[in-house]
PDB file of C-alpha atoms in Angstrom:
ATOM      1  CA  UNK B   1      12.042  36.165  18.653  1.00 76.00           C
ATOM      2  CA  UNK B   2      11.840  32.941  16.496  1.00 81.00           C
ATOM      3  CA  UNK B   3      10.577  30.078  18.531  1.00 85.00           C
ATOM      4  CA  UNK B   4      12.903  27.780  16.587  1.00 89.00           C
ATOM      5  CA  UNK B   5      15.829  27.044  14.308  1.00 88.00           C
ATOM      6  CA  UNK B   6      15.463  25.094  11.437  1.00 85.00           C
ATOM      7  CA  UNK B   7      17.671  22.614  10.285  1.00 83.00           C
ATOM      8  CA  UNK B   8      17.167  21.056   6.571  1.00 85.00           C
ATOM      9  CA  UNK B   9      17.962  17.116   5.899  1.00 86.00           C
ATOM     10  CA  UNK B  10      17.809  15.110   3.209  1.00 87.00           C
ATOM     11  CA  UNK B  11      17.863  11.093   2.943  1.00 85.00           C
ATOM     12  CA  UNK B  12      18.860  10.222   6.558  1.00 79.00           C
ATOM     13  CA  UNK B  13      17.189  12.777   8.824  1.00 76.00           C
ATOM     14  CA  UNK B  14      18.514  11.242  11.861  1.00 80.00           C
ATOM     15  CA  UNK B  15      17.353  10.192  15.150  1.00 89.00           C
ATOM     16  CA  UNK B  16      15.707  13.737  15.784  1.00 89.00           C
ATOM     17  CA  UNK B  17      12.921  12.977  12.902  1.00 91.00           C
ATOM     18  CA  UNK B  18      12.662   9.285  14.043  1.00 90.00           C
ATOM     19  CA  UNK B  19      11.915  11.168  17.326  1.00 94.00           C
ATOM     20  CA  UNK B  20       9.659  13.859  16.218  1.00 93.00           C
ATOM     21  CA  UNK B  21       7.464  10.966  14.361  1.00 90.00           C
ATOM     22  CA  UNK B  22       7.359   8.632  17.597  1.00 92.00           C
ATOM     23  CA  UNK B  23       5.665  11.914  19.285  1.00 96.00           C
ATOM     24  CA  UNK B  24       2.967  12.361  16.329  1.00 94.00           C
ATOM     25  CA  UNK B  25       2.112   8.117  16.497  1.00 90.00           C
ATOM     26  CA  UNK B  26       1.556   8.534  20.477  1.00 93.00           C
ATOM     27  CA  UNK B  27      -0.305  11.743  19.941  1.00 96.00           C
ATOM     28  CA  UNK B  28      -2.477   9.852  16.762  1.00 93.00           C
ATOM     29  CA  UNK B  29      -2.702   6.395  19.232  1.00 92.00           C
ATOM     30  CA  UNK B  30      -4.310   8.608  22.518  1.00 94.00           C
ATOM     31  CA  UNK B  31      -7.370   8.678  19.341  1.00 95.00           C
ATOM     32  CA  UNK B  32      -6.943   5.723  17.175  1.00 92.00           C
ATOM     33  CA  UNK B  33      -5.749   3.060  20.128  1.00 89.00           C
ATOM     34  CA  UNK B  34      -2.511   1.184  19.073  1.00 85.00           C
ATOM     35  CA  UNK B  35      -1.431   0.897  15.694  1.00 82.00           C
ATOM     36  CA  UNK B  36       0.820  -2.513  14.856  1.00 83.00           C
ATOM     37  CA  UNK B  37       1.687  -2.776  10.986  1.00 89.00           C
ATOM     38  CA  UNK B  38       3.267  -5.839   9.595  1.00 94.00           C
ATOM     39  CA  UNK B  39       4.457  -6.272   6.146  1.00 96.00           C
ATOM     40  CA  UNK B  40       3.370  -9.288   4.195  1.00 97.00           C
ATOM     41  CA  UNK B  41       3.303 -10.681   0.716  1.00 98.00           C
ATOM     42  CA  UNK B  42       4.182 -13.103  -1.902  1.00 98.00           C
ATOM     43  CA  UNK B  43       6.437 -13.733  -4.628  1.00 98.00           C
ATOM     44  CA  UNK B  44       6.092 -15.756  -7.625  1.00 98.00           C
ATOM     45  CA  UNK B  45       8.282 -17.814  -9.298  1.00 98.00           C
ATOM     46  CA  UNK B  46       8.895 -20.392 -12.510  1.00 98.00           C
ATOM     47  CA  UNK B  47       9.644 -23.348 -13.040  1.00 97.00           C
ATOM     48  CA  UNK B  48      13.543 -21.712 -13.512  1.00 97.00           C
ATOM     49  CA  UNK B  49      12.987 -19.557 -10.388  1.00 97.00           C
ATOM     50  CA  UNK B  50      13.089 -16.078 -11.714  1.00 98.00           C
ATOM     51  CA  UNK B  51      10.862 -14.093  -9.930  1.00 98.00           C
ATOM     52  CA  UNK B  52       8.065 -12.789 -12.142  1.00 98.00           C
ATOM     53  CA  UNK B  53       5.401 -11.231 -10.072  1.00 98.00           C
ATOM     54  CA  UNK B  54       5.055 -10.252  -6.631  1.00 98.00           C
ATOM     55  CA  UNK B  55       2.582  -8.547  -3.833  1.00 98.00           C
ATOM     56  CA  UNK B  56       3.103  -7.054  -0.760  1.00 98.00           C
ATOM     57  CA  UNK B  57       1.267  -4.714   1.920  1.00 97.00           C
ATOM     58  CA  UNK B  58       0.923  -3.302   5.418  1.00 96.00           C
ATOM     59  CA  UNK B  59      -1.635  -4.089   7.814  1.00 94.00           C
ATOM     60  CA  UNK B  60      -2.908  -0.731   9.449  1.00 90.00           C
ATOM     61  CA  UNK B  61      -6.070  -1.411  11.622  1.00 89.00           C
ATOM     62  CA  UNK B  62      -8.519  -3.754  10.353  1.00 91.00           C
ATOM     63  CA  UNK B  63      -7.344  -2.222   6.863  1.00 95.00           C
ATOM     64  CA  UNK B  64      -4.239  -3.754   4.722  1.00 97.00           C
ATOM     65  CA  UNK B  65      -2.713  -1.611   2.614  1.00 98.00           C
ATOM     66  CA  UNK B  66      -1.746  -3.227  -0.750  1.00 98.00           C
ATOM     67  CA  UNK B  67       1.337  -0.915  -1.625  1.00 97.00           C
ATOM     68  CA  UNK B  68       2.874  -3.184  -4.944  1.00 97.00           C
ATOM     69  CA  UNK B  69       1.740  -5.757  -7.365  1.00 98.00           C
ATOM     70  CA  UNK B  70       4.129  -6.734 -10.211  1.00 98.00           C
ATOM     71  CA  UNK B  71       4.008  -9.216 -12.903  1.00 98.00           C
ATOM     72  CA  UNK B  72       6.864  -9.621 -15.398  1.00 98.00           C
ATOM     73  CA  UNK B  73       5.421  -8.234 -18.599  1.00 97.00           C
ATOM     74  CA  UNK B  74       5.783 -11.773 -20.609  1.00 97.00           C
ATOM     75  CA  UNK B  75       3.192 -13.188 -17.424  1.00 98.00           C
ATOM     76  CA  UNK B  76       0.630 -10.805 -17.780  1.00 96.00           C
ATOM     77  CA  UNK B  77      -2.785 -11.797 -19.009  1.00 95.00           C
ATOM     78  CA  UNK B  78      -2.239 -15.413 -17.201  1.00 97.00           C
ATOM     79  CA  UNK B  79      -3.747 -15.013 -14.330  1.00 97.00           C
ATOM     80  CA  UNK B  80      -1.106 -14.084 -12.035  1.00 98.00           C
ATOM     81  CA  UNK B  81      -2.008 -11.107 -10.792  1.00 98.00           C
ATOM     82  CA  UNK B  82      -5.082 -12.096 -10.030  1.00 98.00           C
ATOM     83  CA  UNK B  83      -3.687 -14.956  -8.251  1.00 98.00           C
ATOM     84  CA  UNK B  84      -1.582 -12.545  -6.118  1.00 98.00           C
ATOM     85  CA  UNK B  85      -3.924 -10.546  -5.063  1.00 98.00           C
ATOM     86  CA  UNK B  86      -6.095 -13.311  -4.014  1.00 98.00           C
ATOM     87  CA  UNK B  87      -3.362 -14.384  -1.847  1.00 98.00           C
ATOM     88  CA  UNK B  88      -2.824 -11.547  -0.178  1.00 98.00           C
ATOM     89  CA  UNK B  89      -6.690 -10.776   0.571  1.00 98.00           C
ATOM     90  CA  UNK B  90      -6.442 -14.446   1.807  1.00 97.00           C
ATOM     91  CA  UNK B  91      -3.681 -13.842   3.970  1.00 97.00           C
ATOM     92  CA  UNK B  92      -5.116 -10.813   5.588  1.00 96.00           C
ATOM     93  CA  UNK B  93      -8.731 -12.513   6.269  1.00 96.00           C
ATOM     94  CA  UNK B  94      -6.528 -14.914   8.123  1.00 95.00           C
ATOM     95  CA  UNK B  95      -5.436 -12.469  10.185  1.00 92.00           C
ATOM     96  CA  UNK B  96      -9.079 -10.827  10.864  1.00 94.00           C
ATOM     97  CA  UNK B  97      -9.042  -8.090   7.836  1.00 95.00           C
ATOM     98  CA  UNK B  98     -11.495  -8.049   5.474  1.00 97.00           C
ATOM     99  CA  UNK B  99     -10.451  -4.390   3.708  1.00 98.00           C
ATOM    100  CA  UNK B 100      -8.109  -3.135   1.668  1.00 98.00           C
ATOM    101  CA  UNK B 101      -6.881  -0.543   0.014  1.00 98.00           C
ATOM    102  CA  UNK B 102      -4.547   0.840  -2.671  1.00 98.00           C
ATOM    103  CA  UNK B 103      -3.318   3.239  -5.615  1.00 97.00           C
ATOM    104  CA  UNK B 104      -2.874   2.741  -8.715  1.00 97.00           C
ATOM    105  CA  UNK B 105      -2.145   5.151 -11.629  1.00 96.00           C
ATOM    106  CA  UNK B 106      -4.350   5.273 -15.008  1.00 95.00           C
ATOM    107  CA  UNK B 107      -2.109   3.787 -17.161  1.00 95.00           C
ATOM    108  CA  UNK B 108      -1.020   1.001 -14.512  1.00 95.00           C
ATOM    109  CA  UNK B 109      -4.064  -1.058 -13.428  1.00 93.00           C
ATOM    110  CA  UNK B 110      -7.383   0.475 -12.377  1.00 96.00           C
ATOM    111  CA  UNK B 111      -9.671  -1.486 -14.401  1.00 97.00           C
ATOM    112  CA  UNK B 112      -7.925  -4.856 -13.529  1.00 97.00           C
ATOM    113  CA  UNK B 113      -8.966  -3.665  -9.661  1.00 98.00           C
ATOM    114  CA  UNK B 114     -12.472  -2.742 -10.386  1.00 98.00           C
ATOM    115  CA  UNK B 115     -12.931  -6.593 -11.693  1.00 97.00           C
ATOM    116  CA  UNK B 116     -11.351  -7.708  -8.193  1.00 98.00           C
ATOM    117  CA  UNK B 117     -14.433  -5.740  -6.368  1.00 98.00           C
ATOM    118  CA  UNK B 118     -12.161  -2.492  -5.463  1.00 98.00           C
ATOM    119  CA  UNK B 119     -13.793   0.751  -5.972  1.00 98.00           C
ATOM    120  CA  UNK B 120     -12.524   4.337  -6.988  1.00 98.00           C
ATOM    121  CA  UNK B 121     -12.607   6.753  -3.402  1.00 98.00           C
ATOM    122  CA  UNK B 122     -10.463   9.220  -5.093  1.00 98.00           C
ATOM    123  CA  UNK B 123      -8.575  10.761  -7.424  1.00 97.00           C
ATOM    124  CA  UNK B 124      -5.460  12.992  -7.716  1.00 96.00           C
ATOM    125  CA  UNK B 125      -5.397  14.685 -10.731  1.00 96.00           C
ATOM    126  CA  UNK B 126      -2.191  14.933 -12.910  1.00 95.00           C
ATOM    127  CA  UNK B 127      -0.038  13.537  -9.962  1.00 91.00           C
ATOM    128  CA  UNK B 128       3.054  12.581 -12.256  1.00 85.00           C
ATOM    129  CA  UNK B 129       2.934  14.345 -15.773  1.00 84.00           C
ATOM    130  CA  UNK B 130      -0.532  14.012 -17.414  1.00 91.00           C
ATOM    131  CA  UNK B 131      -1.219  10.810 -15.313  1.00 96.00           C
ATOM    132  CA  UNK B 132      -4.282  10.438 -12.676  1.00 96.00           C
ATOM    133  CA  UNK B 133      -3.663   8.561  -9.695  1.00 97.00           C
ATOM    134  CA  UNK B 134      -6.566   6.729  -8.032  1.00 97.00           C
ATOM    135  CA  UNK B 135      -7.800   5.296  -4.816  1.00 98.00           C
ATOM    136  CA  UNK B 136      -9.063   2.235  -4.872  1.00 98.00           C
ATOM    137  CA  UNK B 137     -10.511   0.409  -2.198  1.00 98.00           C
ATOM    138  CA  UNK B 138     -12.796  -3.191  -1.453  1.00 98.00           C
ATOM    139  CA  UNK B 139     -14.390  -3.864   1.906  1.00 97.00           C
ATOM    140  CA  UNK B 140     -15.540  -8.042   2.544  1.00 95.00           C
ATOM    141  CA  UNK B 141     -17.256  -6.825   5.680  1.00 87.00           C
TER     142      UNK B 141
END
């Protein structure tokens, strides 16, 4: 006898999966203790108010998890990123976190992160094509 029928989904799974996940997070908090996230970030703008750059991450823990940095390609080399991510760190020490982490593929940024004090934890090989995806992450404490 099969213990269960399975039923395949794609995009909106439904309230069942939403369900099913609300199980695993009580399961994972009965370990971890409780788990809040809030997004935060920034945006950047010019003088015309086009947005050219932006940050944004998740608090998980003490952790933050720094999911996107963009800067429109004509701002790069400025100072802007840089900027961004100093905002966001600055935000999140606010808060009480003093790590963070992120991803970043080889032909992306990882050498930008190393000069911010972010360090390689791991690698995943050929993730997307030929292209190595890294783990990058920077504890202030």
């Amino acid at each position: 006898m099969k213990p269960a029928k399975l039923i395949l989904f794609k995009n909106d799974p439904g309230e069942e999966l939403e369900f099913a996940v609300d199980q695993l997070k009580k399961y994972n908090r009965s370990f971890t203790g409780p788990f809040e996230s809030e997004r935060f970030g920034f945006i950047a703008k010019n003088d015309s108010g086009e947005v050219i750059g932006a940050v944004h991450g998740n608090t998980e823990w003490e952790w933050v998890f720094i999911k996107h940095l963009w800067v429109r390609e004509d701002y790069r080399g400025m100072g802007l990123g840089s900027e961004l991510m100093e905002a966001i760190i600055q935000e999140a020490n606010k808060q009480g976190r003093y790590k963070y982490y992120l991803s970043t593929f080889e032909f992306q940024a990882p050498e930008f992160y190393k000069k911010l004090g972010f360090k390689i934890f791991g690698t995943w090989p050929q993730v997307s094509g030929n292209y190595d995806s890294f783990y990058l992450k920077r504890e202030d404490r």
